[in-house]
Coordinates of N, CA and C in Angstrom, one line a residue:
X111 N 14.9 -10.1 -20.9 CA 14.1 -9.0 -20.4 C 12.6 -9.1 -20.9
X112 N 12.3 -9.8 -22.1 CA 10.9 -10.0 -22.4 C 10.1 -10.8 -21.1
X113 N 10.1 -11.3 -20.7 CA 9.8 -11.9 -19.6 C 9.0 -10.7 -18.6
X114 N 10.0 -9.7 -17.9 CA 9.8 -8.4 -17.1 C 8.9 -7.6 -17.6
X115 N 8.5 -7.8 -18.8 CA 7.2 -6.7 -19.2 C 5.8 -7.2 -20.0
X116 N 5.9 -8.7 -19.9 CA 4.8 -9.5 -20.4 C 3.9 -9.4 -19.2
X117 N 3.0 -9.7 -19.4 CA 1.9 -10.0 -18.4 C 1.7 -11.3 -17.4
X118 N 1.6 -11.3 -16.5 CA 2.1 -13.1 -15.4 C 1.2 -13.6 -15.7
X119 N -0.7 -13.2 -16.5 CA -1.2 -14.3 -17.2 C -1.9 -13.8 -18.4
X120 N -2.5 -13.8 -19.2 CA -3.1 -13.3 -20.8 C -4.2 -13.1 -20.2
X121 N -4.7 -13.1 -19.3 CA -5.8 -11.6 -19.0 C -5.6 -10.9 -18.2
X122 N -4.0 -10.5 -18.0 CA -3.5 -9.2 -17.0 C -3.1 -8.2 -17.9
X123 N -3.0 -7.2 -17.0 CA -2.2 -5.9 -17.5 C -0.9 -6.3 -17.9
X124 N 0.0 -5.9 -18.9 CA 1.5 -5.8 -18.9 C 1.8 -4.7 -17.9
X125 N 3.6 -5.5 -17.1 CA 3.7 -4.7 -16.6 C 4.5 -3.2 -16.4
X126 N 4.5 -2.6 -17.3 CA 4.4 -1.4 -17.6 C 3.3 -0.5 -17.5
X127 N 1.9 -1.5 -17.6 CA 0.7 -0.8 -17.8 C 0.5 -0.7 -15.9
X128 N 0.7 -1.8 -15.4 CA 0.7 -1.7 -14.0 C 1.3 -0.4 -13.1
X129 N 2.4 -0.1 -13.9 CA 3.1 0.9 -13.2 C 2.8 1.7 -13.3
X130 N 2.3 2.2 -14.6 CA 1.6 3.4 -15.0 C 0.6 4.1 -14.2
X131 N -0.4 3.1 -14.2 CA -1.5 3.1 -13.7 C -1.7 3.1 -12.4
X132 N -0.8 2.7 -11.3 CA -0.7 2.2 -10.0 C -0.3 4.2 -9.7
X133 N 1.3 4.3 -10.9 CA 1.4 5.9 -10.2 C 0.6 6.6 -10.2
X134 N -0.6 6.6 -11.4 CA -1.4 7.8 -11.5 C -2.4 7.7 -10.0
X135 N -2.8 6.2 -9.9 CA -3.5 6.2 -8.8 C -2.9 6.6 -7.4
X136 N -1.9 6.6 -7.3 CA -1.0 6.9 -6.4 C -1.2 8.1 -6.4
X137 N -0.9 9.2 -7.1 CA -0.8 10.6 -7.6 C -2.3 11.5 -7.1
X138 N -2.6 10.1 -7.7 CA -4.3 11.1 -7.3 C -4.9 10.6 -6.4
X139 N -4.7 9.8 -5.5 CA -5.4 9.3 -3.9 C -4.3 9.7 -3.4
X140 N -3.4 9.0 -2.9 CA -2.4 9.9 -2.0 C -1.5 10.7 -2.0
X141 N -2.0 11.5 -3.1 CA -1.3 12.6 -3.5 C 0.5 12.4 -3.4
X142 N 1.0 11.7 -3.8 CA 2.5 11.0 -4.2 C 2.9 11.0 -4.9
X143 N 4.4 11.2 -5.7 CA 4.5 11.2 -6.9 C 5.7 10.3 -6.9
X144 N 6.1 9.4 -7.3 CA 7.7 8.9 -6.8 C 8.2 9.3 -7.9
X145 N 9.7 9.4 -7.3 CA 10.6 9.8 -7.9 C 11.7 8.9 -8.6
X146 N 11.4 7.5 -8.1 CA 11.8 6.1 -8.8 C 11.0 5.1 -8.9
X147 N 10.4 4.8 -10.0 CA 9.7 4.1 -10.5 C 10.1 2.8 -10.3
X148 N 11.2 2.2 -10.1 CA 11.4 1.0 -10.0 C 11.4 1.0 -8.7
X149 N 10.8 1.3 -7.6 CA 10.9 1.1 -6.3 C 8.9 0.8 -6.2
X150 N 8.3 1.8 -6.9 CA 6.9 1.3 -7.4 C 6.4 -0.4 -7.8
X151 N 7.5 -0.6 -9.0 CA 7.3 -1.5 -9.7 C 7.5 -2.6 -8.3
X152 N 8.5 -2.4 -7.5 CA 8.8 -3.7 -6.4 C 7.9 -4.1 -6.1
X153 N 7.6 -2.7 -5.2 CA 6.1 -2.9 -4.2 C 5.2 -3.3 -5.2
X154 N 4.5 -3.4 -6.1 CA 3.9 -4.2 -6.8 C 3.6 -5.8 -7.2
X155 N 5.1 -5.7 -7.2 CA 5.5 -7.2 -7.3 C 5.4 -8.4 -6.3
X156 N 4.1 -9.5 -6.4 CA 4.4 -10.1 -5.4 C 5.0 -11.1 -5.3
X157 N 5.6 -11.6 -3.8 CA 6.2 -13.2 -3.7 C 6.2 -14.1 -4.4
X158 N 4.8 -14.3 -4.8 CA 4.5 -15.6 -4.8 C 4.9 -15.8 -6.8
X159 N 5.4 -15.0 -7.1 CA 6.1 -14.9 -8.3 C 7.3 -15.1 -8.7
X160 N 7.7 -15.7 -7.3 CA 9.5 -16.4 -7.4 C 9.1 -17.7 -7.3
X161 N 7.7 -18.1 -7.3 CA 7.5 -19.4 -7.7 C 7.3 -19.8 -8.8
X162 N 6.8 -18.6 -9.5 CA 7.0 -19.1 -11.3 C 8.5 -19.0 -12.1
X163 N 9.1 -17.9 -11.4 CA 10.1 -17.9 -12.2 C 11.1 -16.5 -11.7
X164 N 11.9 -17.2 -11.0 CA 13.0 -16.2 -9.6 C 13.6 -15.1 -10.2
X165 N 13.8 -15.4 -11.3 CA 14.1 -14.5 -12.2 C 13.4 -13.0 -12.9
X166 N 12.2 -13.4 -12.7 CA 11.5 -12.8 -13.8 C 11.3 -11.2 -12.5
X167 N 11.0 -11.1 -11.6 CA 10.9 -9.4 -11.1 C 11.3 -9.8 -9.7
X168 N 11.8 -8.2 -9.3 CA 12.5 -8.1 -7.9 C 10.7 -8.2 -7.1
X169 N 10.8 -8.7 -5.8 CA 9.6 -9.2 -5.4 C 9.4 -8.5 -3.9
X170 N 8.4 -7.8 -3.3 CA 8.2 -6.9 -2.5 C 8.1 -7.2 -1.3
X171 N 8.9 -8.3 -1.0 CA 9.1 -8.4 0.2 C 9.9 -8.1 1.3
X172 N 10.7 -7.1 1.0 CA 11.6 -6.3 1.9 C 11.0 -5.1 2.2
X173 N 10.3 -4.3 1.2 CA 9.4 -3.4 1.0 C 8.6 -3.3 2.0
X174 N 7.9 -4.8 2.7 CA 6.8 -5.2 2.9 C 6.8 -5.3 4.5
X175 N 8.5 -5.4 4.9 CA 8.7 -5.4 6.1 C 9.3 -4.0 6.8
X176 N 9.9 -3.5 5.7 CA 9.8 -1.9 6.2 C 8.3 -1.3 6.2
X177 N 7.7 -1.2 5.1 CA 6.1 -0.5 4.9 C 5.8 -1.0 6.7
X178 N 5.8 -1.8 7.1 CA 4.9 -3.0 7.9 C 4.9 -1.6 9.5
X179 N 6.7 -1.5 9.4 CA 7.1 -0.9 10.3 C 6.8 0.8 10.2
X180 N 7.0 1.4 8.8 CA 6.5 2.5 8.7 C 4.6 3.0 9.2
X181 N 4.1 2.1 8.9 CA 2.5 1.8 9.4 C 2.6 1.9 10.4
X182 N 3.2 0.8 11.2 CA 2.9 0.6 12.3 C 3.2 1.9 13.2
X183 N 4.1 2.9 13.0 CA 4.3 4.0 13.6 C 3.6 5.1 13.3
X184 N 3.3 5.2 12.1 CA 2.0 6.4 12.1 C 0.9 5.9 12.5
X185 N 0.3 5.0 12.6 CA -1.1 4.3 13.5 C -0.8 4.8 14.6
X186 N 0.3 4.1 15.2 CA 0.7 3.9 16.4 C 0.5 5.7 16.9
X187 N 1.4 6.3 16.1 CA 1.3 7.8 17.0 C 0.1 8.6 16.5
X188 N -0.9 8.4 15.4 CA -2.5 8.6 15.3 C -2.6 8.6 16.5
X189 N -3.0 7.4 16.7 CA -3.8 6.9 17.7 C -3.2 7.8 19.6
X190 N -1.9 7.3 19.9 CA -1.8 7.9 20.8 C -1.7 9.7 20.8
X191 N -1.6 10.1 20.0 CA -2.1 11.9 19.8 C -3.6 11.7 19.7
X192 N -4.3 11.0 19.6 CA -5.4 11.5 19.4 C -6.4 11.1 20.2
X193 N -5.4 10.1 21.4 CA -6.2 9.5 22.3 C -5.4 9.5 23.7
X194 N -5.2 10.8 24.2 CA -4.3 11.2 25.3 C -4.8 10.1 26.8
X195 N -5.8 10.0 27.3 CA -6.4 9.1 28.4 C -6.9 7.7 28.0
X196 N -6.5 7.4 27.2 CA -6.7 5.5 26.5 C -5.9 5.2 26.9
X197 N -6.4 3.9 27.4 CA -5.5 2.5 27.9 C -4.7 2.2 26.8
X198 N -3.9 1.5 27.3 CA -2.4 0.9 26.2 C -3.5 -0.2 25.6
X199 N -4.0 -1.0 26.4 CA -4.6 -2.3 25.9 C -5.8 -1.8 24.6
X200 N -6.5 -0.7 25.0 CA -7.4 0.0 24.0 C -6.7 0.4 22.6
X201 N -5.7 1.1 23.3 CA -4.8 1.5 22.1 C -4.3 0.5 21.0
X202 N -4.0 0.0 21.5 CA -3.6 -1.5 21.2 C -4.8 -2.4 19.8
X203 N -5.8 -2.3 20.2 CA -7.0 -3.1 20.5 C -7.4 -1.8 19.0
X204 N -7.6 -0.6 18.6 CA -7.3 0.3 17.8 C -6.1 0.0 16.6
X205 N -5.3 -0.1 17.0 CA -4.0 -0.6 15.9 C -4.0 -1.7 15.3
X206 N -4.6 -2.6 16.0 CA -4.9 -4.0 15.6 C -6.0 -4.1 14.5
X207 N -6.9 -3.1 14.7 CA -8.2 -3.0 14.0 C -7.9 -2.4 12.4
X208 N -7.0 -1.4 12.5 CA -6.5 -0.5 11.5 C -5.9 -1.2 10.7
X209 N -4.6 -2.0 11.3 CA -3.5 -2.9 10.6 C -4.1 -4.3 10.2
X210 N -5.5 -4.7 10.7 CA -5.8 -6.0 10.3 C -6.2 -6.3 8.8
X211 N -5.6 -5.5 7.9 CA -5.8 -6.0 6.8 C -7.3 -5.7 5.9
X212 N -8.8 -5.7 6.5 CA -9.8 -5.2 5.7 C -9.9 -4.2 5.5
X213 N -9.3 -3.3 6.6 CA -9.1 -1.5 6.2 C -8.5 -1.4 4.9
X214 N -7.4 -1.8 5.0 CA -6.7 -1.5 3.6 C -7.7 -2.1 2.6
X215 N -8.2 -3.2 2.6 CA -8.3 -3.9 1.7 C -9.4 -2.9 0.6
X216 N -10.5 -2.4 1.8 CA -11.7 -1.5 1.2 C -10.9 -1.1 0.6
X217 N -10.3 0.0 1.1 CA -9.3 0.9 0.2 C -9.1 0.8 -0.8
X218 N -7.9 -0.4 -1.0 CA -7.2 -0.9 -2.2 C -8.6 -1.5 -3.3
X219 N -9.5 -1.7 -3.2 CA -10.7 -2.1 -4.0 C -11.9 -0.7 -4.5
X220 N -11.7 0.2 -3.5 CA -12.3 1.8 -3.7 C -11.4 2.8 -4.8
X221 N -10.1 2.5 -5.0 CA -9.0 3.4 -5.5 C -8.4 2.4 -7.0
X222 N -9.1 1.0 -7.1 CA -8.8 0.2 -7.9 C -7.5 -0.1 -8.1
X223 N -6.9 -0.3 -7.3 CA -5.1 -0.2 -7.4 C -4.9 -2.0 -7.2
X224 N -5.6 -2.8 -6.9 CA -5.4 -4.8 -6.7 C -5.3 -4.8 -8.3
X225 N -5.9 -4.0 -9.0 CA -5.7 -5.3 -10.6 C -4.6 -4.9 -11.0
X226 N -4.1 -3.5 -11.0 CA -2.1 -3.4 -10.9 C -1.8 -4.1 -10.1
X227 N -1.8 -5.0 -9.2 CA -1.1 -5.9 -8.5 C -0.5 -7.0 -9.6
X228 N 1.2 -7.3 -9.5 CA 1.6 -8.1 -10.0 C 1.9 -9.0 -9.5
X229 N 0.9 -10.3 -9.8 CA 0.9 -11.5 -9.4 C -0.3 -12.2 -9.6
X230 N -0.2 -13.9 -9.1 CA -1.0 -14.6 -9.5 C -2.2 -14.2 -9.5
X231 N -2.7 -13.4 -8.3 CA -3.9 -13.2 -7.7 C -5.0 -11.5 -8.4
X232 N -3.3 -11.3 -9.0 CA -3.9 -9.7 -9.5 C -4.5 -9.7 -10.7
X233 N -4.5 -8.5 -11.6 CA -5.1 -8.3 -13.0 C -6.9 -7.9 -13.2
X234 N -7.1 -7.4 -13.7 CA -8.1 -6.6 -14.1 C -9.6 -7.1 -13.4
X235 N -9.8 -8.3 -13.1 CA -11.4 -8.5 -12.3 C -10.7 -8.9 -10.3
X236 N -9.0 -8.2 -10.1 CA -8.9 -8.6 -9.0 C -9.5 -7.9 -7.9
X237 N -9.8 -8.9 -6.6 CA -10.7 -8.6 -5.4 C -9.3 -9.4 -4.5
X238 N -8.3 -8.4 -3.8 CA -7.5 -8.9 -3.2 C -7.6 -9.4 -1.8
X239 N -7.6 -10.3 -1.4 CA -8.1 -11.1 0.2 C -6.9 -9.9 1.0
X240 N -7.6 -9.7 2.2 CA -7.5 -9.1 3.3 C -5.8 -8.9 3.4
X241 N -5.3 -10.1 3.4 CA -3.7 -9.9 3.8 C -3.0 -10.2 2.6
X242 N -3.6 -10.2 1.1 CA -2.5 -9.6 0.4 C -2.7 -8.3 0.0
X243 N -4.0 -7.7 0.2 CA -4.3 -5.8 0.1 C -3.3 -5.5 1.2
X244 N -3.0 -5.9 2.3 CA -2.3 -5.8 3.7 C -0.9 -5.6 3.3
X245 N -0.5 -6.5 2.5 CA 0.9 -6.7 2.1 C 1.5 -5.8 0.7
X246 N 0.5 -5.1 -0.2 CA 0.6 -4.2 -1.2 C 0.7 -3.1 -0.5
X247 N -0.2 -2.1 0.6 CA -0.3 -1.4 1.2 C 1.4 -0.8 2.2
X248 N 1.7 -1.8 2.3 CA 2.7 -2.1 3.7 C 4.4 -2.2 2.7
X249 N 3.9 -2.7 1.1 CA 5.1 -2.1 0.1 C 5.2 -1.2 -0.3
X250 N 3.7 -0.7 -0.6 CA 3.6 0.5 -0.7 C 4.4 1.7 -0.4
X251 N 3.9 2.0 1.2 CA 4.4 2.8 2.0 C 5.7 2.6 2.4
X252 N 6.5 0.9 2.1 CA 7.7 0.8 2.5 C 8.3 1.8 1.3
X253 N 7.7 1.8 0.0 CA 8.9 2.0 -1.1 C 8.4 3.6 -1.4
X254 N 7.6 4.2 -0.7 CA 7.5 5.7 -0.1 C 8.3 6.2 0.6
X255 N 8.6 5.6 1.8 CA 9.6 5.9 2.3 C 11.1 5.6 2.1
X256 N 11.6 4.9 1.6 CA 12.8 5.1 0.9 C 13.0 5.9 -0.5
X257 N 11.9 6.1 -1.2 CA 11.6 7.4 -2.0 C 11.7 8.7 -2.0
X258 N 11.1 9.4 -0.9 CA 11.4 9.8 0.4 C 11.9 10.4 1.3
X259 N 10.6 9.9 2.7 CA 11.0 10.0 4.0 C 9.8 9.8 4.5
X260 N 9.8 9.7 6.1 CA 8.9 9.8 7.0 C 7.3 10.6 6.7
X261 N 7.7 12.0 6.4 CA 6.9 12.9 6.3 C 5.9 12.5 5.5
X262 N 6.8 12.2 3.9 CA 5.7 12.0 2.9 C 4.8 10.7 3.3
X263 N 5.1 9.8 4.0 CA 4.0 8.7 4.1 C 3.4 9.2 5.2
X264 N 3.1 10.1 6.4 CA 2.2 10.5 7.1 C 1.6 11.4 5.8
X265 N 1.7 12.0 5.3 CA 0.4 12.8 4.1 C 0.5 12.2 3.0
X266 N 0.7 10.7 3.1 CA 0.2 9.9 1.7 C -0.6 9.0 2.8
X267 N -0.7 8.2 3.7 CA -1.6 8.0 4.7 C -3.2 8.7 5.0
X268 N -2.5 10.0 5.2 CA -3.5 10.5 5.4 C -4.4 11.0 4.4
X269 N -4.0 11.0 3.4 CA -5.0 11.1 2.0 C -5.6 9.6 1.5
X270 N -4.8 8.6 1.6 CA -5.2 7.0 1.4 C -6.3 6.6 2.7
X271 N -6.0 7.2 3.3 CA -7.5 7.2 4.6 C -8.9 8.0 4.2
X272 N -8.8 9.1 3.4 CA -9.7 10.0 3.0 C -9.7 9.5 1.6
X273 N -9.2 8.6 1.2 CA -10.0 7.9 -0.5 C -11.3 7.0 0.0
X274 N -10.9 6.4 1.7 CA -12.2 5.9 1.9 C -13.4 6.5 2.8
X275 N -13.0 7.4 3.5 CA -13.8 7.8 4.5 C -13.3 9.1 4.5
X276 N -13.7 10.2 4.6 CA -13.0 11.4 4.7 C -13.3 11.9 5.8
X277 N -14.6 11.6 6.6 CA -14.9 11.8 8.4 C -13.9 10.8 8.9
X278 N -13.5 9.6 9.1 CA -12.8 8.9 9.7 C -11.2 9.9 9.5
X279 N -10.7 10.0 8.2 CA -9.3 10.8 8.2 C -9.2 11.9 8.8
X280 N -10.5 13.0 8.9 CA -10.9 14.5 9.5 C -10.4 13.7 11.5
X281 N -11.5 12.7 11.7 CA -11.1 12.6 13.2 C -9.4 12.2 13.8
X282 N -9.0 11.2 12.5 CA -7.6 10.7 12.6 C -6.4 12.2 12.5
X283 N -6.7 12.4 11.7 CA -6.0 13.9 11.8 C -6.0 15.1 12.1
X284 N -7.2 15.5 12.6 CA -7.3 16.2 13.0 C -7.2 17.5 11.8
X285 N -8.1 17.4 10.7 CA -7.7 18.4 9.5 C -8.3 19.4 9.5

């Protein structure tokens, strides 16, 4: 078990400090509070950390394909409630924009939640490239909703939209 709470390099957070810190941020941007912490810790956890050692944490990639699919449905019905006479291809062309990864990324770099990132790429001076903010974001919300439900990741969305832009969230939601 020493292993699961050391730090993955000697200028990261331990990860306990990660968790801590990710829920407060969590708590206080999208207003969330989970009710199991080890479903937090997952989504945190990345992949590329069963390459140092398979053992060492459960890794957020299941997380990552539900979150993917939970996203993709509240975009998806954003967008179509809020855009009654848009083309499918526009609509489309909108979800793609949203889900391509630098939205979140702003985000995840505005709310400081990448240096809780556990993994090679995370820890305290991290600036997470587009599709691994993409892939924290998308475990995120996976391990919200199994926390959960539906509901709460449409108003943890919609407050994680308003940590960056709070006109963009007011038009998305209609608040």
């Amino acid at each position: 078990l020493p292993e699961q709470i050391s730090p993955v390099k000697k200028s990261h957070f331990d990860i306990m400090t990660c968790i801590n810190k990710a829920s407060e941020i969590i708590r206080n941007n999208l207003l969330y509070r989970f009710k199991d912490l080890s479903l937090l810790r997952t989504a945190l956890t990345d992949t590329t950390l069963l390459k140092i050692n398979r053992k060492s944490l459960p890794s957020n990639i299941r997380l990552t394909v539900l979150g993917d699919a939970v996203l993709n449905f509240i975009i998806s019905n954003i967008i179509f409630l809020a855009n009654p006479r848009e083309s499918v291809l526009r609509m489309s062309k909108m979800r793609s924009l949203i889900l391509g990864g630098e939205f979140f990324r702003q985000i995840i770099d505005k709310i400081n939640l990448g240096k809780y990132f556990i993994s090679v790429s995370g820890g305290p001076a991290a600036k997470l490239p587009n599709h691994t903010a993409k892939k924290l974001v998308q475990a995120i919300f996976g391990a919200i909703f199994i926390d959960s439900n539906l509901s709460s990741c449409f108003t943890a969305f919609k407050y994680f939209v308003m940590a960056d832009n709070k006109s963009v969230a007011e038009s998305m939601f209609v608040l």
